[in-house]
Coordinates of C-alpha atoms in Angstrom, one line a residue:
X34 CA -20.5 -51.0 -8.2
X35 CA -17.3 -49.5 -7.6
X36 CA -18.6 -46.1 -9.0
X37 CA -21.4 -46.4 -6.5
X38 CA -19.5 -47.7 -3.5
X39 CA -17.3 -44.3 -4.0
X40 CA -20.0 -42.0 -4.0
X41 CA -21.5 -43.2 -1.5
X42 CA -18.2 -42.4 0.6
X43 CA -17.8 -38.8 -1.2
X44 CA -21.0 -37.3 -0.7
X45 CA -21.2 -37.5 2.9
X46 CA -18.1 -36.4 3.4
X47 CA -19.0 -33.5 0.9
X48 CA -22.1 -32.9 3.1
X49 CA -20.3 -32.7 6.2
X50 CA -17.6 -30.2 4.8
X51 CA -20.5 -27.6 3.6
X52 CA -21.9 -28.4 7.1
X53 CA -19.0 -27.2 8.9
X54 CA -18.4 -24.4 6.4
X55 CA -21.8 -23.0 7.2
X56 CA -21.2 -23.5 10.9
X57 CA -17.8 -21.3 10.7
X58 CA -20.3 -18.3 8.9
X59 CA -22.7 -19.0 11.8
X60 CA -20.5 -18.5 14.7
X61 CA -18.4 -15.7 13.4
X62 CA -21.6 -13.8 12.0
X63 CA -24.3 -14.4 14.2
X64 CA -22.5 -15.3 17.3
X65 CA -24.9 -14.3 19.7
X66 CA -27.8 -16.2 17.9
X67 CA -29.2 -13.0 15.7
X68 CA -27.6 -10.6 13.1
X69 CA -26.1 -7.5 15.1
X70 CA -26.9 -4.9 12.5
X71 CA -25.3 -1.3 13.1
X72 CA -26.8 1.8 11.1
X73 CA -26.0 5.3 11.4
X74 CA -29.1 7.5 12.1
X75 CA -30.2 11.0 10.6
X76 CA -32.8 13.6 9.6
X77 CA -33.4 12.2 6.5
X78 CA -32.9 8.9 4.7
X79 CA -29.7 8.3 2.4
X80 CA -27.4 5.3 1.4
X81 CA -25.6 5.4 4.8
X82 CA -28.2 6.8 7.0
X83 CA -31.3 5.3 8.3
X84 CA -34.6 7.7 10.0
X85 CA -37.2 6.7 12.3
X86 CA -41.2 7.0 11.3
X87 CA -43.6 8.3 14.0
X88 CA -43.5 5.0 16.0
X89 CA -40.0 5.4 16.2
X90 CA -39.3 2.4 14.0
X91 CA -36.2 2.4 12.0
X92 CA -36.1 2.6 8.4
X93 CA -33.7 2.7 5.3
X94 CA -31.6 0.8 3.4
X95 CA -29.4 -0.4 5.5
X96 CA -32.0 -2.0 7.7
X97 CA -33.5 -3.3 4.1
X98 CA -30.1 -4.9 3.3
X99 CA -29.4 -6.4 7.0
X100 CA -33.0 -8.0 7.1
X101 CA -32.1 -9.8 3.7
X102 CA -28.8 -10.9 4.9
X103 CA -30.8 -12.2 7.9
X104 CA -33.1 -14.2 6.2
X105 CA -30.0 -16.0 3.6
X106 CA -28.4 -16.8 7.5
X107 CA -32.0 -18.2 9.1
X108 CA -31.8 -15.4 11.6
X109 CA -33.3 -12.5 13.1
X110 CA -31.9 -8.8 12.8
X111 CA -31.0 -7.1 16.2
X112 CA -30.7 -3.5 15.4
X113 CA -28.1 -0.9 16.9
X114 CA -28.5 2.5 16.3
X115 CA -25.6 5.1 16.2
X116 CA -25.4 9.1 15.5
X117 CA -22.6 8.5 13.3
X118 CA -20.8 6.4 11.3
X119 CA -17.8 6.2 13.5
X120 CA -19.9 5.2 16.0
X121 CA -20.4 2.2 14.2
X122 CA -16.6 1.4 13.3
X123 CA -15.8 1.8 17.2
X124 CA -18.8 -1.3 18.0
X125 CA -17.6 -3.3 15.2
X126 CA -13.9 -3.3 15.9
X127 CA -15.4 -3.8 19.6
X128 CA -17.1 -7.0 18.4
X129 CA -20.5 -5.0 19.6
X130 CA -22.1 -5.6 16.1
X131 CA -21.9 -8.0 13.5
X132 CA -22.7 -6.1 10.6
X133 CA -22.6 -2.0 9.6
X134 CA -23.1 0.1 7.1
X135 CA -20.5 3.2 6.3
X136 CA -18.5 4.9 3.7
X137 CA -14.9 3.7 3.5
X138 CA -11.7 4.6 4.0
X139 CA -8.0 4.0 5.0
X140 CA -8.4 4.6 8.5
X141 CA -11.9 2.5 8.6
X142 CA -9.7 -0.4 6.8
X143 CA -7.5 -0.6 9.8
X144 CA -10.1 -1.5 12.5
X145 CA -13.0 -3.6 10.4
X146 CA -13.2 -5.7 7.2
X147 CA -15.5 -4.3 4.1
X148 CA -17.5 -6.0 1.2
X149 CA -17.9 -4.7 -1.8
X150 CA -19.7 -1.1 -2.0
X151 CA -23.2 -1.3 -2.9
X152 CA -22.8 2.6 -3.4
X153 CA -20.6 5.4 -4.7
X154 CA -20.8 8.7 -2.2
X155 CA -19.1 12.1 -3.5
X156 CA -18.2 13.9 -0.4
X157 CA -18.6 18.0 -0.9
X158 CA -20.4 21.0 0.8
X159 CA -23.3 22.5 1.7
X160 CA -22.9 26.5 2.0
X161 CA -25.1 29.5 3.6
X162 CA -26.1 31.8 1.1
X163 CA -24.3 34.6 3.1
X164 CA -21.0 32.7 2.8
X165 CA -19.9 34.0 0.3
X166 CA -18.9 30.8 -1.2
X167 CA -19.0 29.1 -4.7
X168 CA -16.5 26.8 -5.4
X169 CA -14.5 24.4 -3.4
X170 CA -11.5 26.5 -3.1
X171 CA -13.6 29.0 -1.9
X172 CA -13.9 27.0 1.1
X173 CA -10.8 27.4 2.2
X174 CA -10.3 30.8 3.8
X175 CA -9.4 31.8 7.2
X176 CA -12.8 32.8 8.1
X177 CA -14.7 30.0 7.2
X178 CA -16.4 27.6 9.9
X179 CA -17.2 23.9 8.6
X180 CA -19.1 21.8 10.1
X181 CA -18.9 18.3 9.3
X182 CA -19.4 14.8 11.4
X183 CA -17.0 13.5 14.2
X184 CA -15.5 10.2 13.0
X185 CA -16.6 10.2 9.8
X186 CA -14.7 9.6 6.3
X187 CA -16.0 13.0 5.1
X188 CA -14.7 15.4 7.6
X189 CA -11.5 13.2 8.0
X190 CA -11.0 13.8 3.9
X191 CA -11.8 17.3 4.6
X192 CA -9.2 18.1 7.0
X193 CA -6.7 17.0 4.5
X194 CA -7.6 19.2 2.1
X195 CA -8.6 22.2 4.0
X196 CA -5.5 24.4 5.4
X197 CA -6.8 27.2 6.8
X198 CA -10.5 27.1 7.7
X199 CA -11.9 26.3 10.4
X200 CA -13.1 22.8 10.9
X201 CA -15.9 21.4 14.5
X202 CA -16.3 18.2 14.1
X203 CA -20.3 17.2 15.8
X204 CA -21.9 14.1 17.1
X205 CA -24.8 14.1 14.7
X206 CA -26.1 15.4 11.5
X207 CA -28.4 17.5 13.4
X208 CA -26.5 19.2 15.5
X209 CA -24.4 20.3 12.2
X210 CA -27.6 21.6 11.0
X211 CA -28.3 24.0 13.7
X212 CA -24.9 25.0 13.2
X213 CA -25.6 26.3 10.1
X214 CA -28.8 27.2 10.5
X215 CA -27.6 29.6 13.5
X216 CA -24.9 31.0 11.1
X217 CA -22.4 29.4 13.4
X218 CA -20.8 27.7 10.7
X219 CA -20.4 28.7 6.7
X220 CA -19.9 25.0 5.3
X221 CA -21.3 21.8 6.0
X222 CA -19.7 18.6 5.2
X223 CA -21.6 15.5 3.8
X224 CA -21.9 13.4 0.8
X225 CA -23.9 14.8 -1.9
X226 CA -26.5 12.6 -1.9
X227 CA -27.8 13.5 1.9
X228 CA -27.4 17.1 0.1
X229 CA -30.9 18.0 -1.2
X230 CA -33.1 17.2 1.6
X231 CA -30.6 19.0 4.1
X232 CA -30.5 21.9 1.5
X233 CA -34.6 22.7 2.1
X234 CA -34.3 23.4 5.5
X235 CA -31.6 26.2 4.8
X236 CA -33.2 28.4 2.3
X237 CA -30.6 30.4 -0.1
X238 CA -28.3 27.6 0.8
X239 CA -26.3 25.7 -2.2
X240 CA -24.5 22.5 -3.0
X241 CA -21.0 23.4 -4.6
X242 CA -19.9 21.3 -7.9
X243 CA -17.4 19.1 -7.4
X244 CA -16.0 16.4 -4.9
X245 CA -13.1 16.5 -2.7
X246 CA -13.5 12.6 -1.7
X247 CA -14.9 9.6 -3.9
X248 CA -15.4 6.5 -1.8
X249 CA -18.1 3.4 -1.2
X250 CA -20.5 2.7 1.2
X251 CA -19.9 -0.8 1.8
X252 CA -21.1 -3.5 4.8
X253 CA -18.4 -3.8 7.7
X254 CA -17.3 -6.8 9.7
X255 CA -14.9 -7.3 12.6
X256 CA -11.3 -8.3 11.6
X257 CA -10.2 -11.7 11.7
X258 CA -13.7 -12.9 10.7
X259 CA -12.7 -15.0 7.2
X260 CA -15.8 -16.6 6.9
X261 CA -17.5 -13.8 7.9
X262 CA -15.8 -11.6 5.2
X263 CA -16.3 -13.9 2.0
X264 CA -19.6 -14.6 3.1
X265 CA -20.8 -10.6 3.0
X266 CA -18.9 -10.4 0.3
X267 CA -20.8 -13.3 -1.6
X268 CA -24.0 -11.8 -0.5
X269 CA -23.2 -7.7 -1.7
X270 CA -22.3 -8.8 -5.3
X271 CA -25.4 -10.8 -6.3
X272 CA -27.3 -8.0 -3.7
X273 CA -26.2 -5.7 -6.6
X274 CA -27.0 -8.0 -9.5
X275 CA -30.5 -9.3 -8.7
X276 CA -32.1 -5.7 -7.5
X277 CA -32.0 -6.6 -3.9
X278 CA -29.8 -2.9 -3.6
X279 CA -32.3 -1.1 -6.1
X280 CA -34.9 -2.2 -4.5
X281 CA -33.6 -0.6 -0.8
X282 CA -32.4 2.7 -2.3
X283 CA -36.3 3.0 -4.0
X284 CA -38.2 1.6 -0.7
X285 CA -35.5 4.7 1.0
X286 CA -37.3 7.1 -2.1
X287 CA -33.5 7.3 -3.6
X288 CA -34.8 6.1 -6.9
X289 CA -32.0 8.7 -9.0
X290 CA -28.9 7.1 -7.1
X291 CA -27.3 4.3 -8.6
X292 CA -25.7 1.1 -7.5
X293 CA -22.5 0.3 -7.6
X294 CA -21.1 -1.2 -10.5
X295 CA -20.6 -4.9 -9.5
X296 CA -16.7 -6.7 -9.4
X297 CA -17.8 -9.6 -11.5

């Protein structure tokens, strides 16, 4: 009786305390009443960028992982688009979104919170054929344009190891593109895996072996959001583990990139 009398005293109290856990999550990640998802837009369809089909819907797999994370919170996903990943770390730190998706790095850790990365991006470049160019040093010359992405990890990492070319940072993908396209600039820089697609549209062009940055693609949150925090980091581990990542980056048609080796 005594057995029963205490239980009966615990497991409300237990109730109540998962109650008021889940309400914490709630109101620092869906504090408007719907997940705030932020993704970074471009031509084609990688692990950080999303593209639009002809009715202008968004797709990708960021949108695929936000909608999942939606449904675990009993929500509905309120999409922000951005031309860049900065973009995205500006409305986060803002408290403008709940949720994005970019690579990561030191300065990126200063302003938002990050889960685990659900993907590994090698940040190199894409050259013209009449560049001249073939290896990463290479790059580095006085008359050499790059073109890269303003705000973004990859042409932050690349002006810390370029001396003495020429780096213009863009608002968008595109707009790098027709830089390169126009001959404007020599060098384009990207992660490798937004590479091949980009590569068909400049013919003779080539992506150089190599990396000069290795970092993850991981899913943002404002700072001081605890609950927030362990609760996107919960969700990206067993994202990785039960094919909820896989299944994005095939739906995206990025069935040769791999996941993320999980923490546990």
């Amino acid at each position: 009786m005594k057995i029963a009398s205490l239980l009966g005293v615990l497991l409300p109290l237990t109730m109540s305390a998962a109650t008021a856990a889940e309400d914490v999550v709630t109101k620092e990640l869906t504090p408007t009443g719907k997940l705030r998802a932020g993704l970074a837009y471009a031509p084609v369809k990688t692990p950080v960028f999303v593209t639009k089909d002809a009715s202008g819907q968004v797709e990708g797999v960021g949108l695929d992982l936000a909608k999942t994370l939606a449904r675990s919170l009993g929500v509905e996903v309120e999409v922000f688009v951005a031309a860049t990943t900065g973009e995205l770390t500006d409305a986060s730190a803002a408290g403008k979104i709940d949720i994005g998706f970019t690579p990561v790095d030191d300065e990126r850790k200063q302003r938002v919170d990050f889960s685990p990365p659900f993907f590994i991006i090698e940040s190199t470049y894409l050259v013209t054929a009449a560049s001249g160019i073939s290896t990463q040093a290479d790059v580095d010359r006085p008359e050499v344009t790059v073109a890269g992405i303003a705000g973004s990890t990859t042409i932050r990492a690349a002006g810390r190891t370029l001396k003495r070319a020429k780096i213009v940072a863009l608002k968008s993908v595109a707009d790098a593109m027709a830089m390169m396209q126009a001959g404007s600039a020599q060098a384009l820089a990207l992660s490798r895996d937004a590479m091949p697609a980009l590569q068909k549209t400049l013919p003779g062009s080539r992506v150089l072996d190599g990396a000069y940055q290795v970092t993850g693609v991981a899913m943002s949150v404002p700072k001081n959001k605890p609950a927030a925090l362990a609760f996107v980091t919960r969700f990206m581990e067993k994202a990785k583990t039960d094919g909820t990542v896989r299944r994005a980056l095939d739906a995206a048609g990025l069935q040769d990139l791999a996941v993320a080796p999980s923490a546990n």
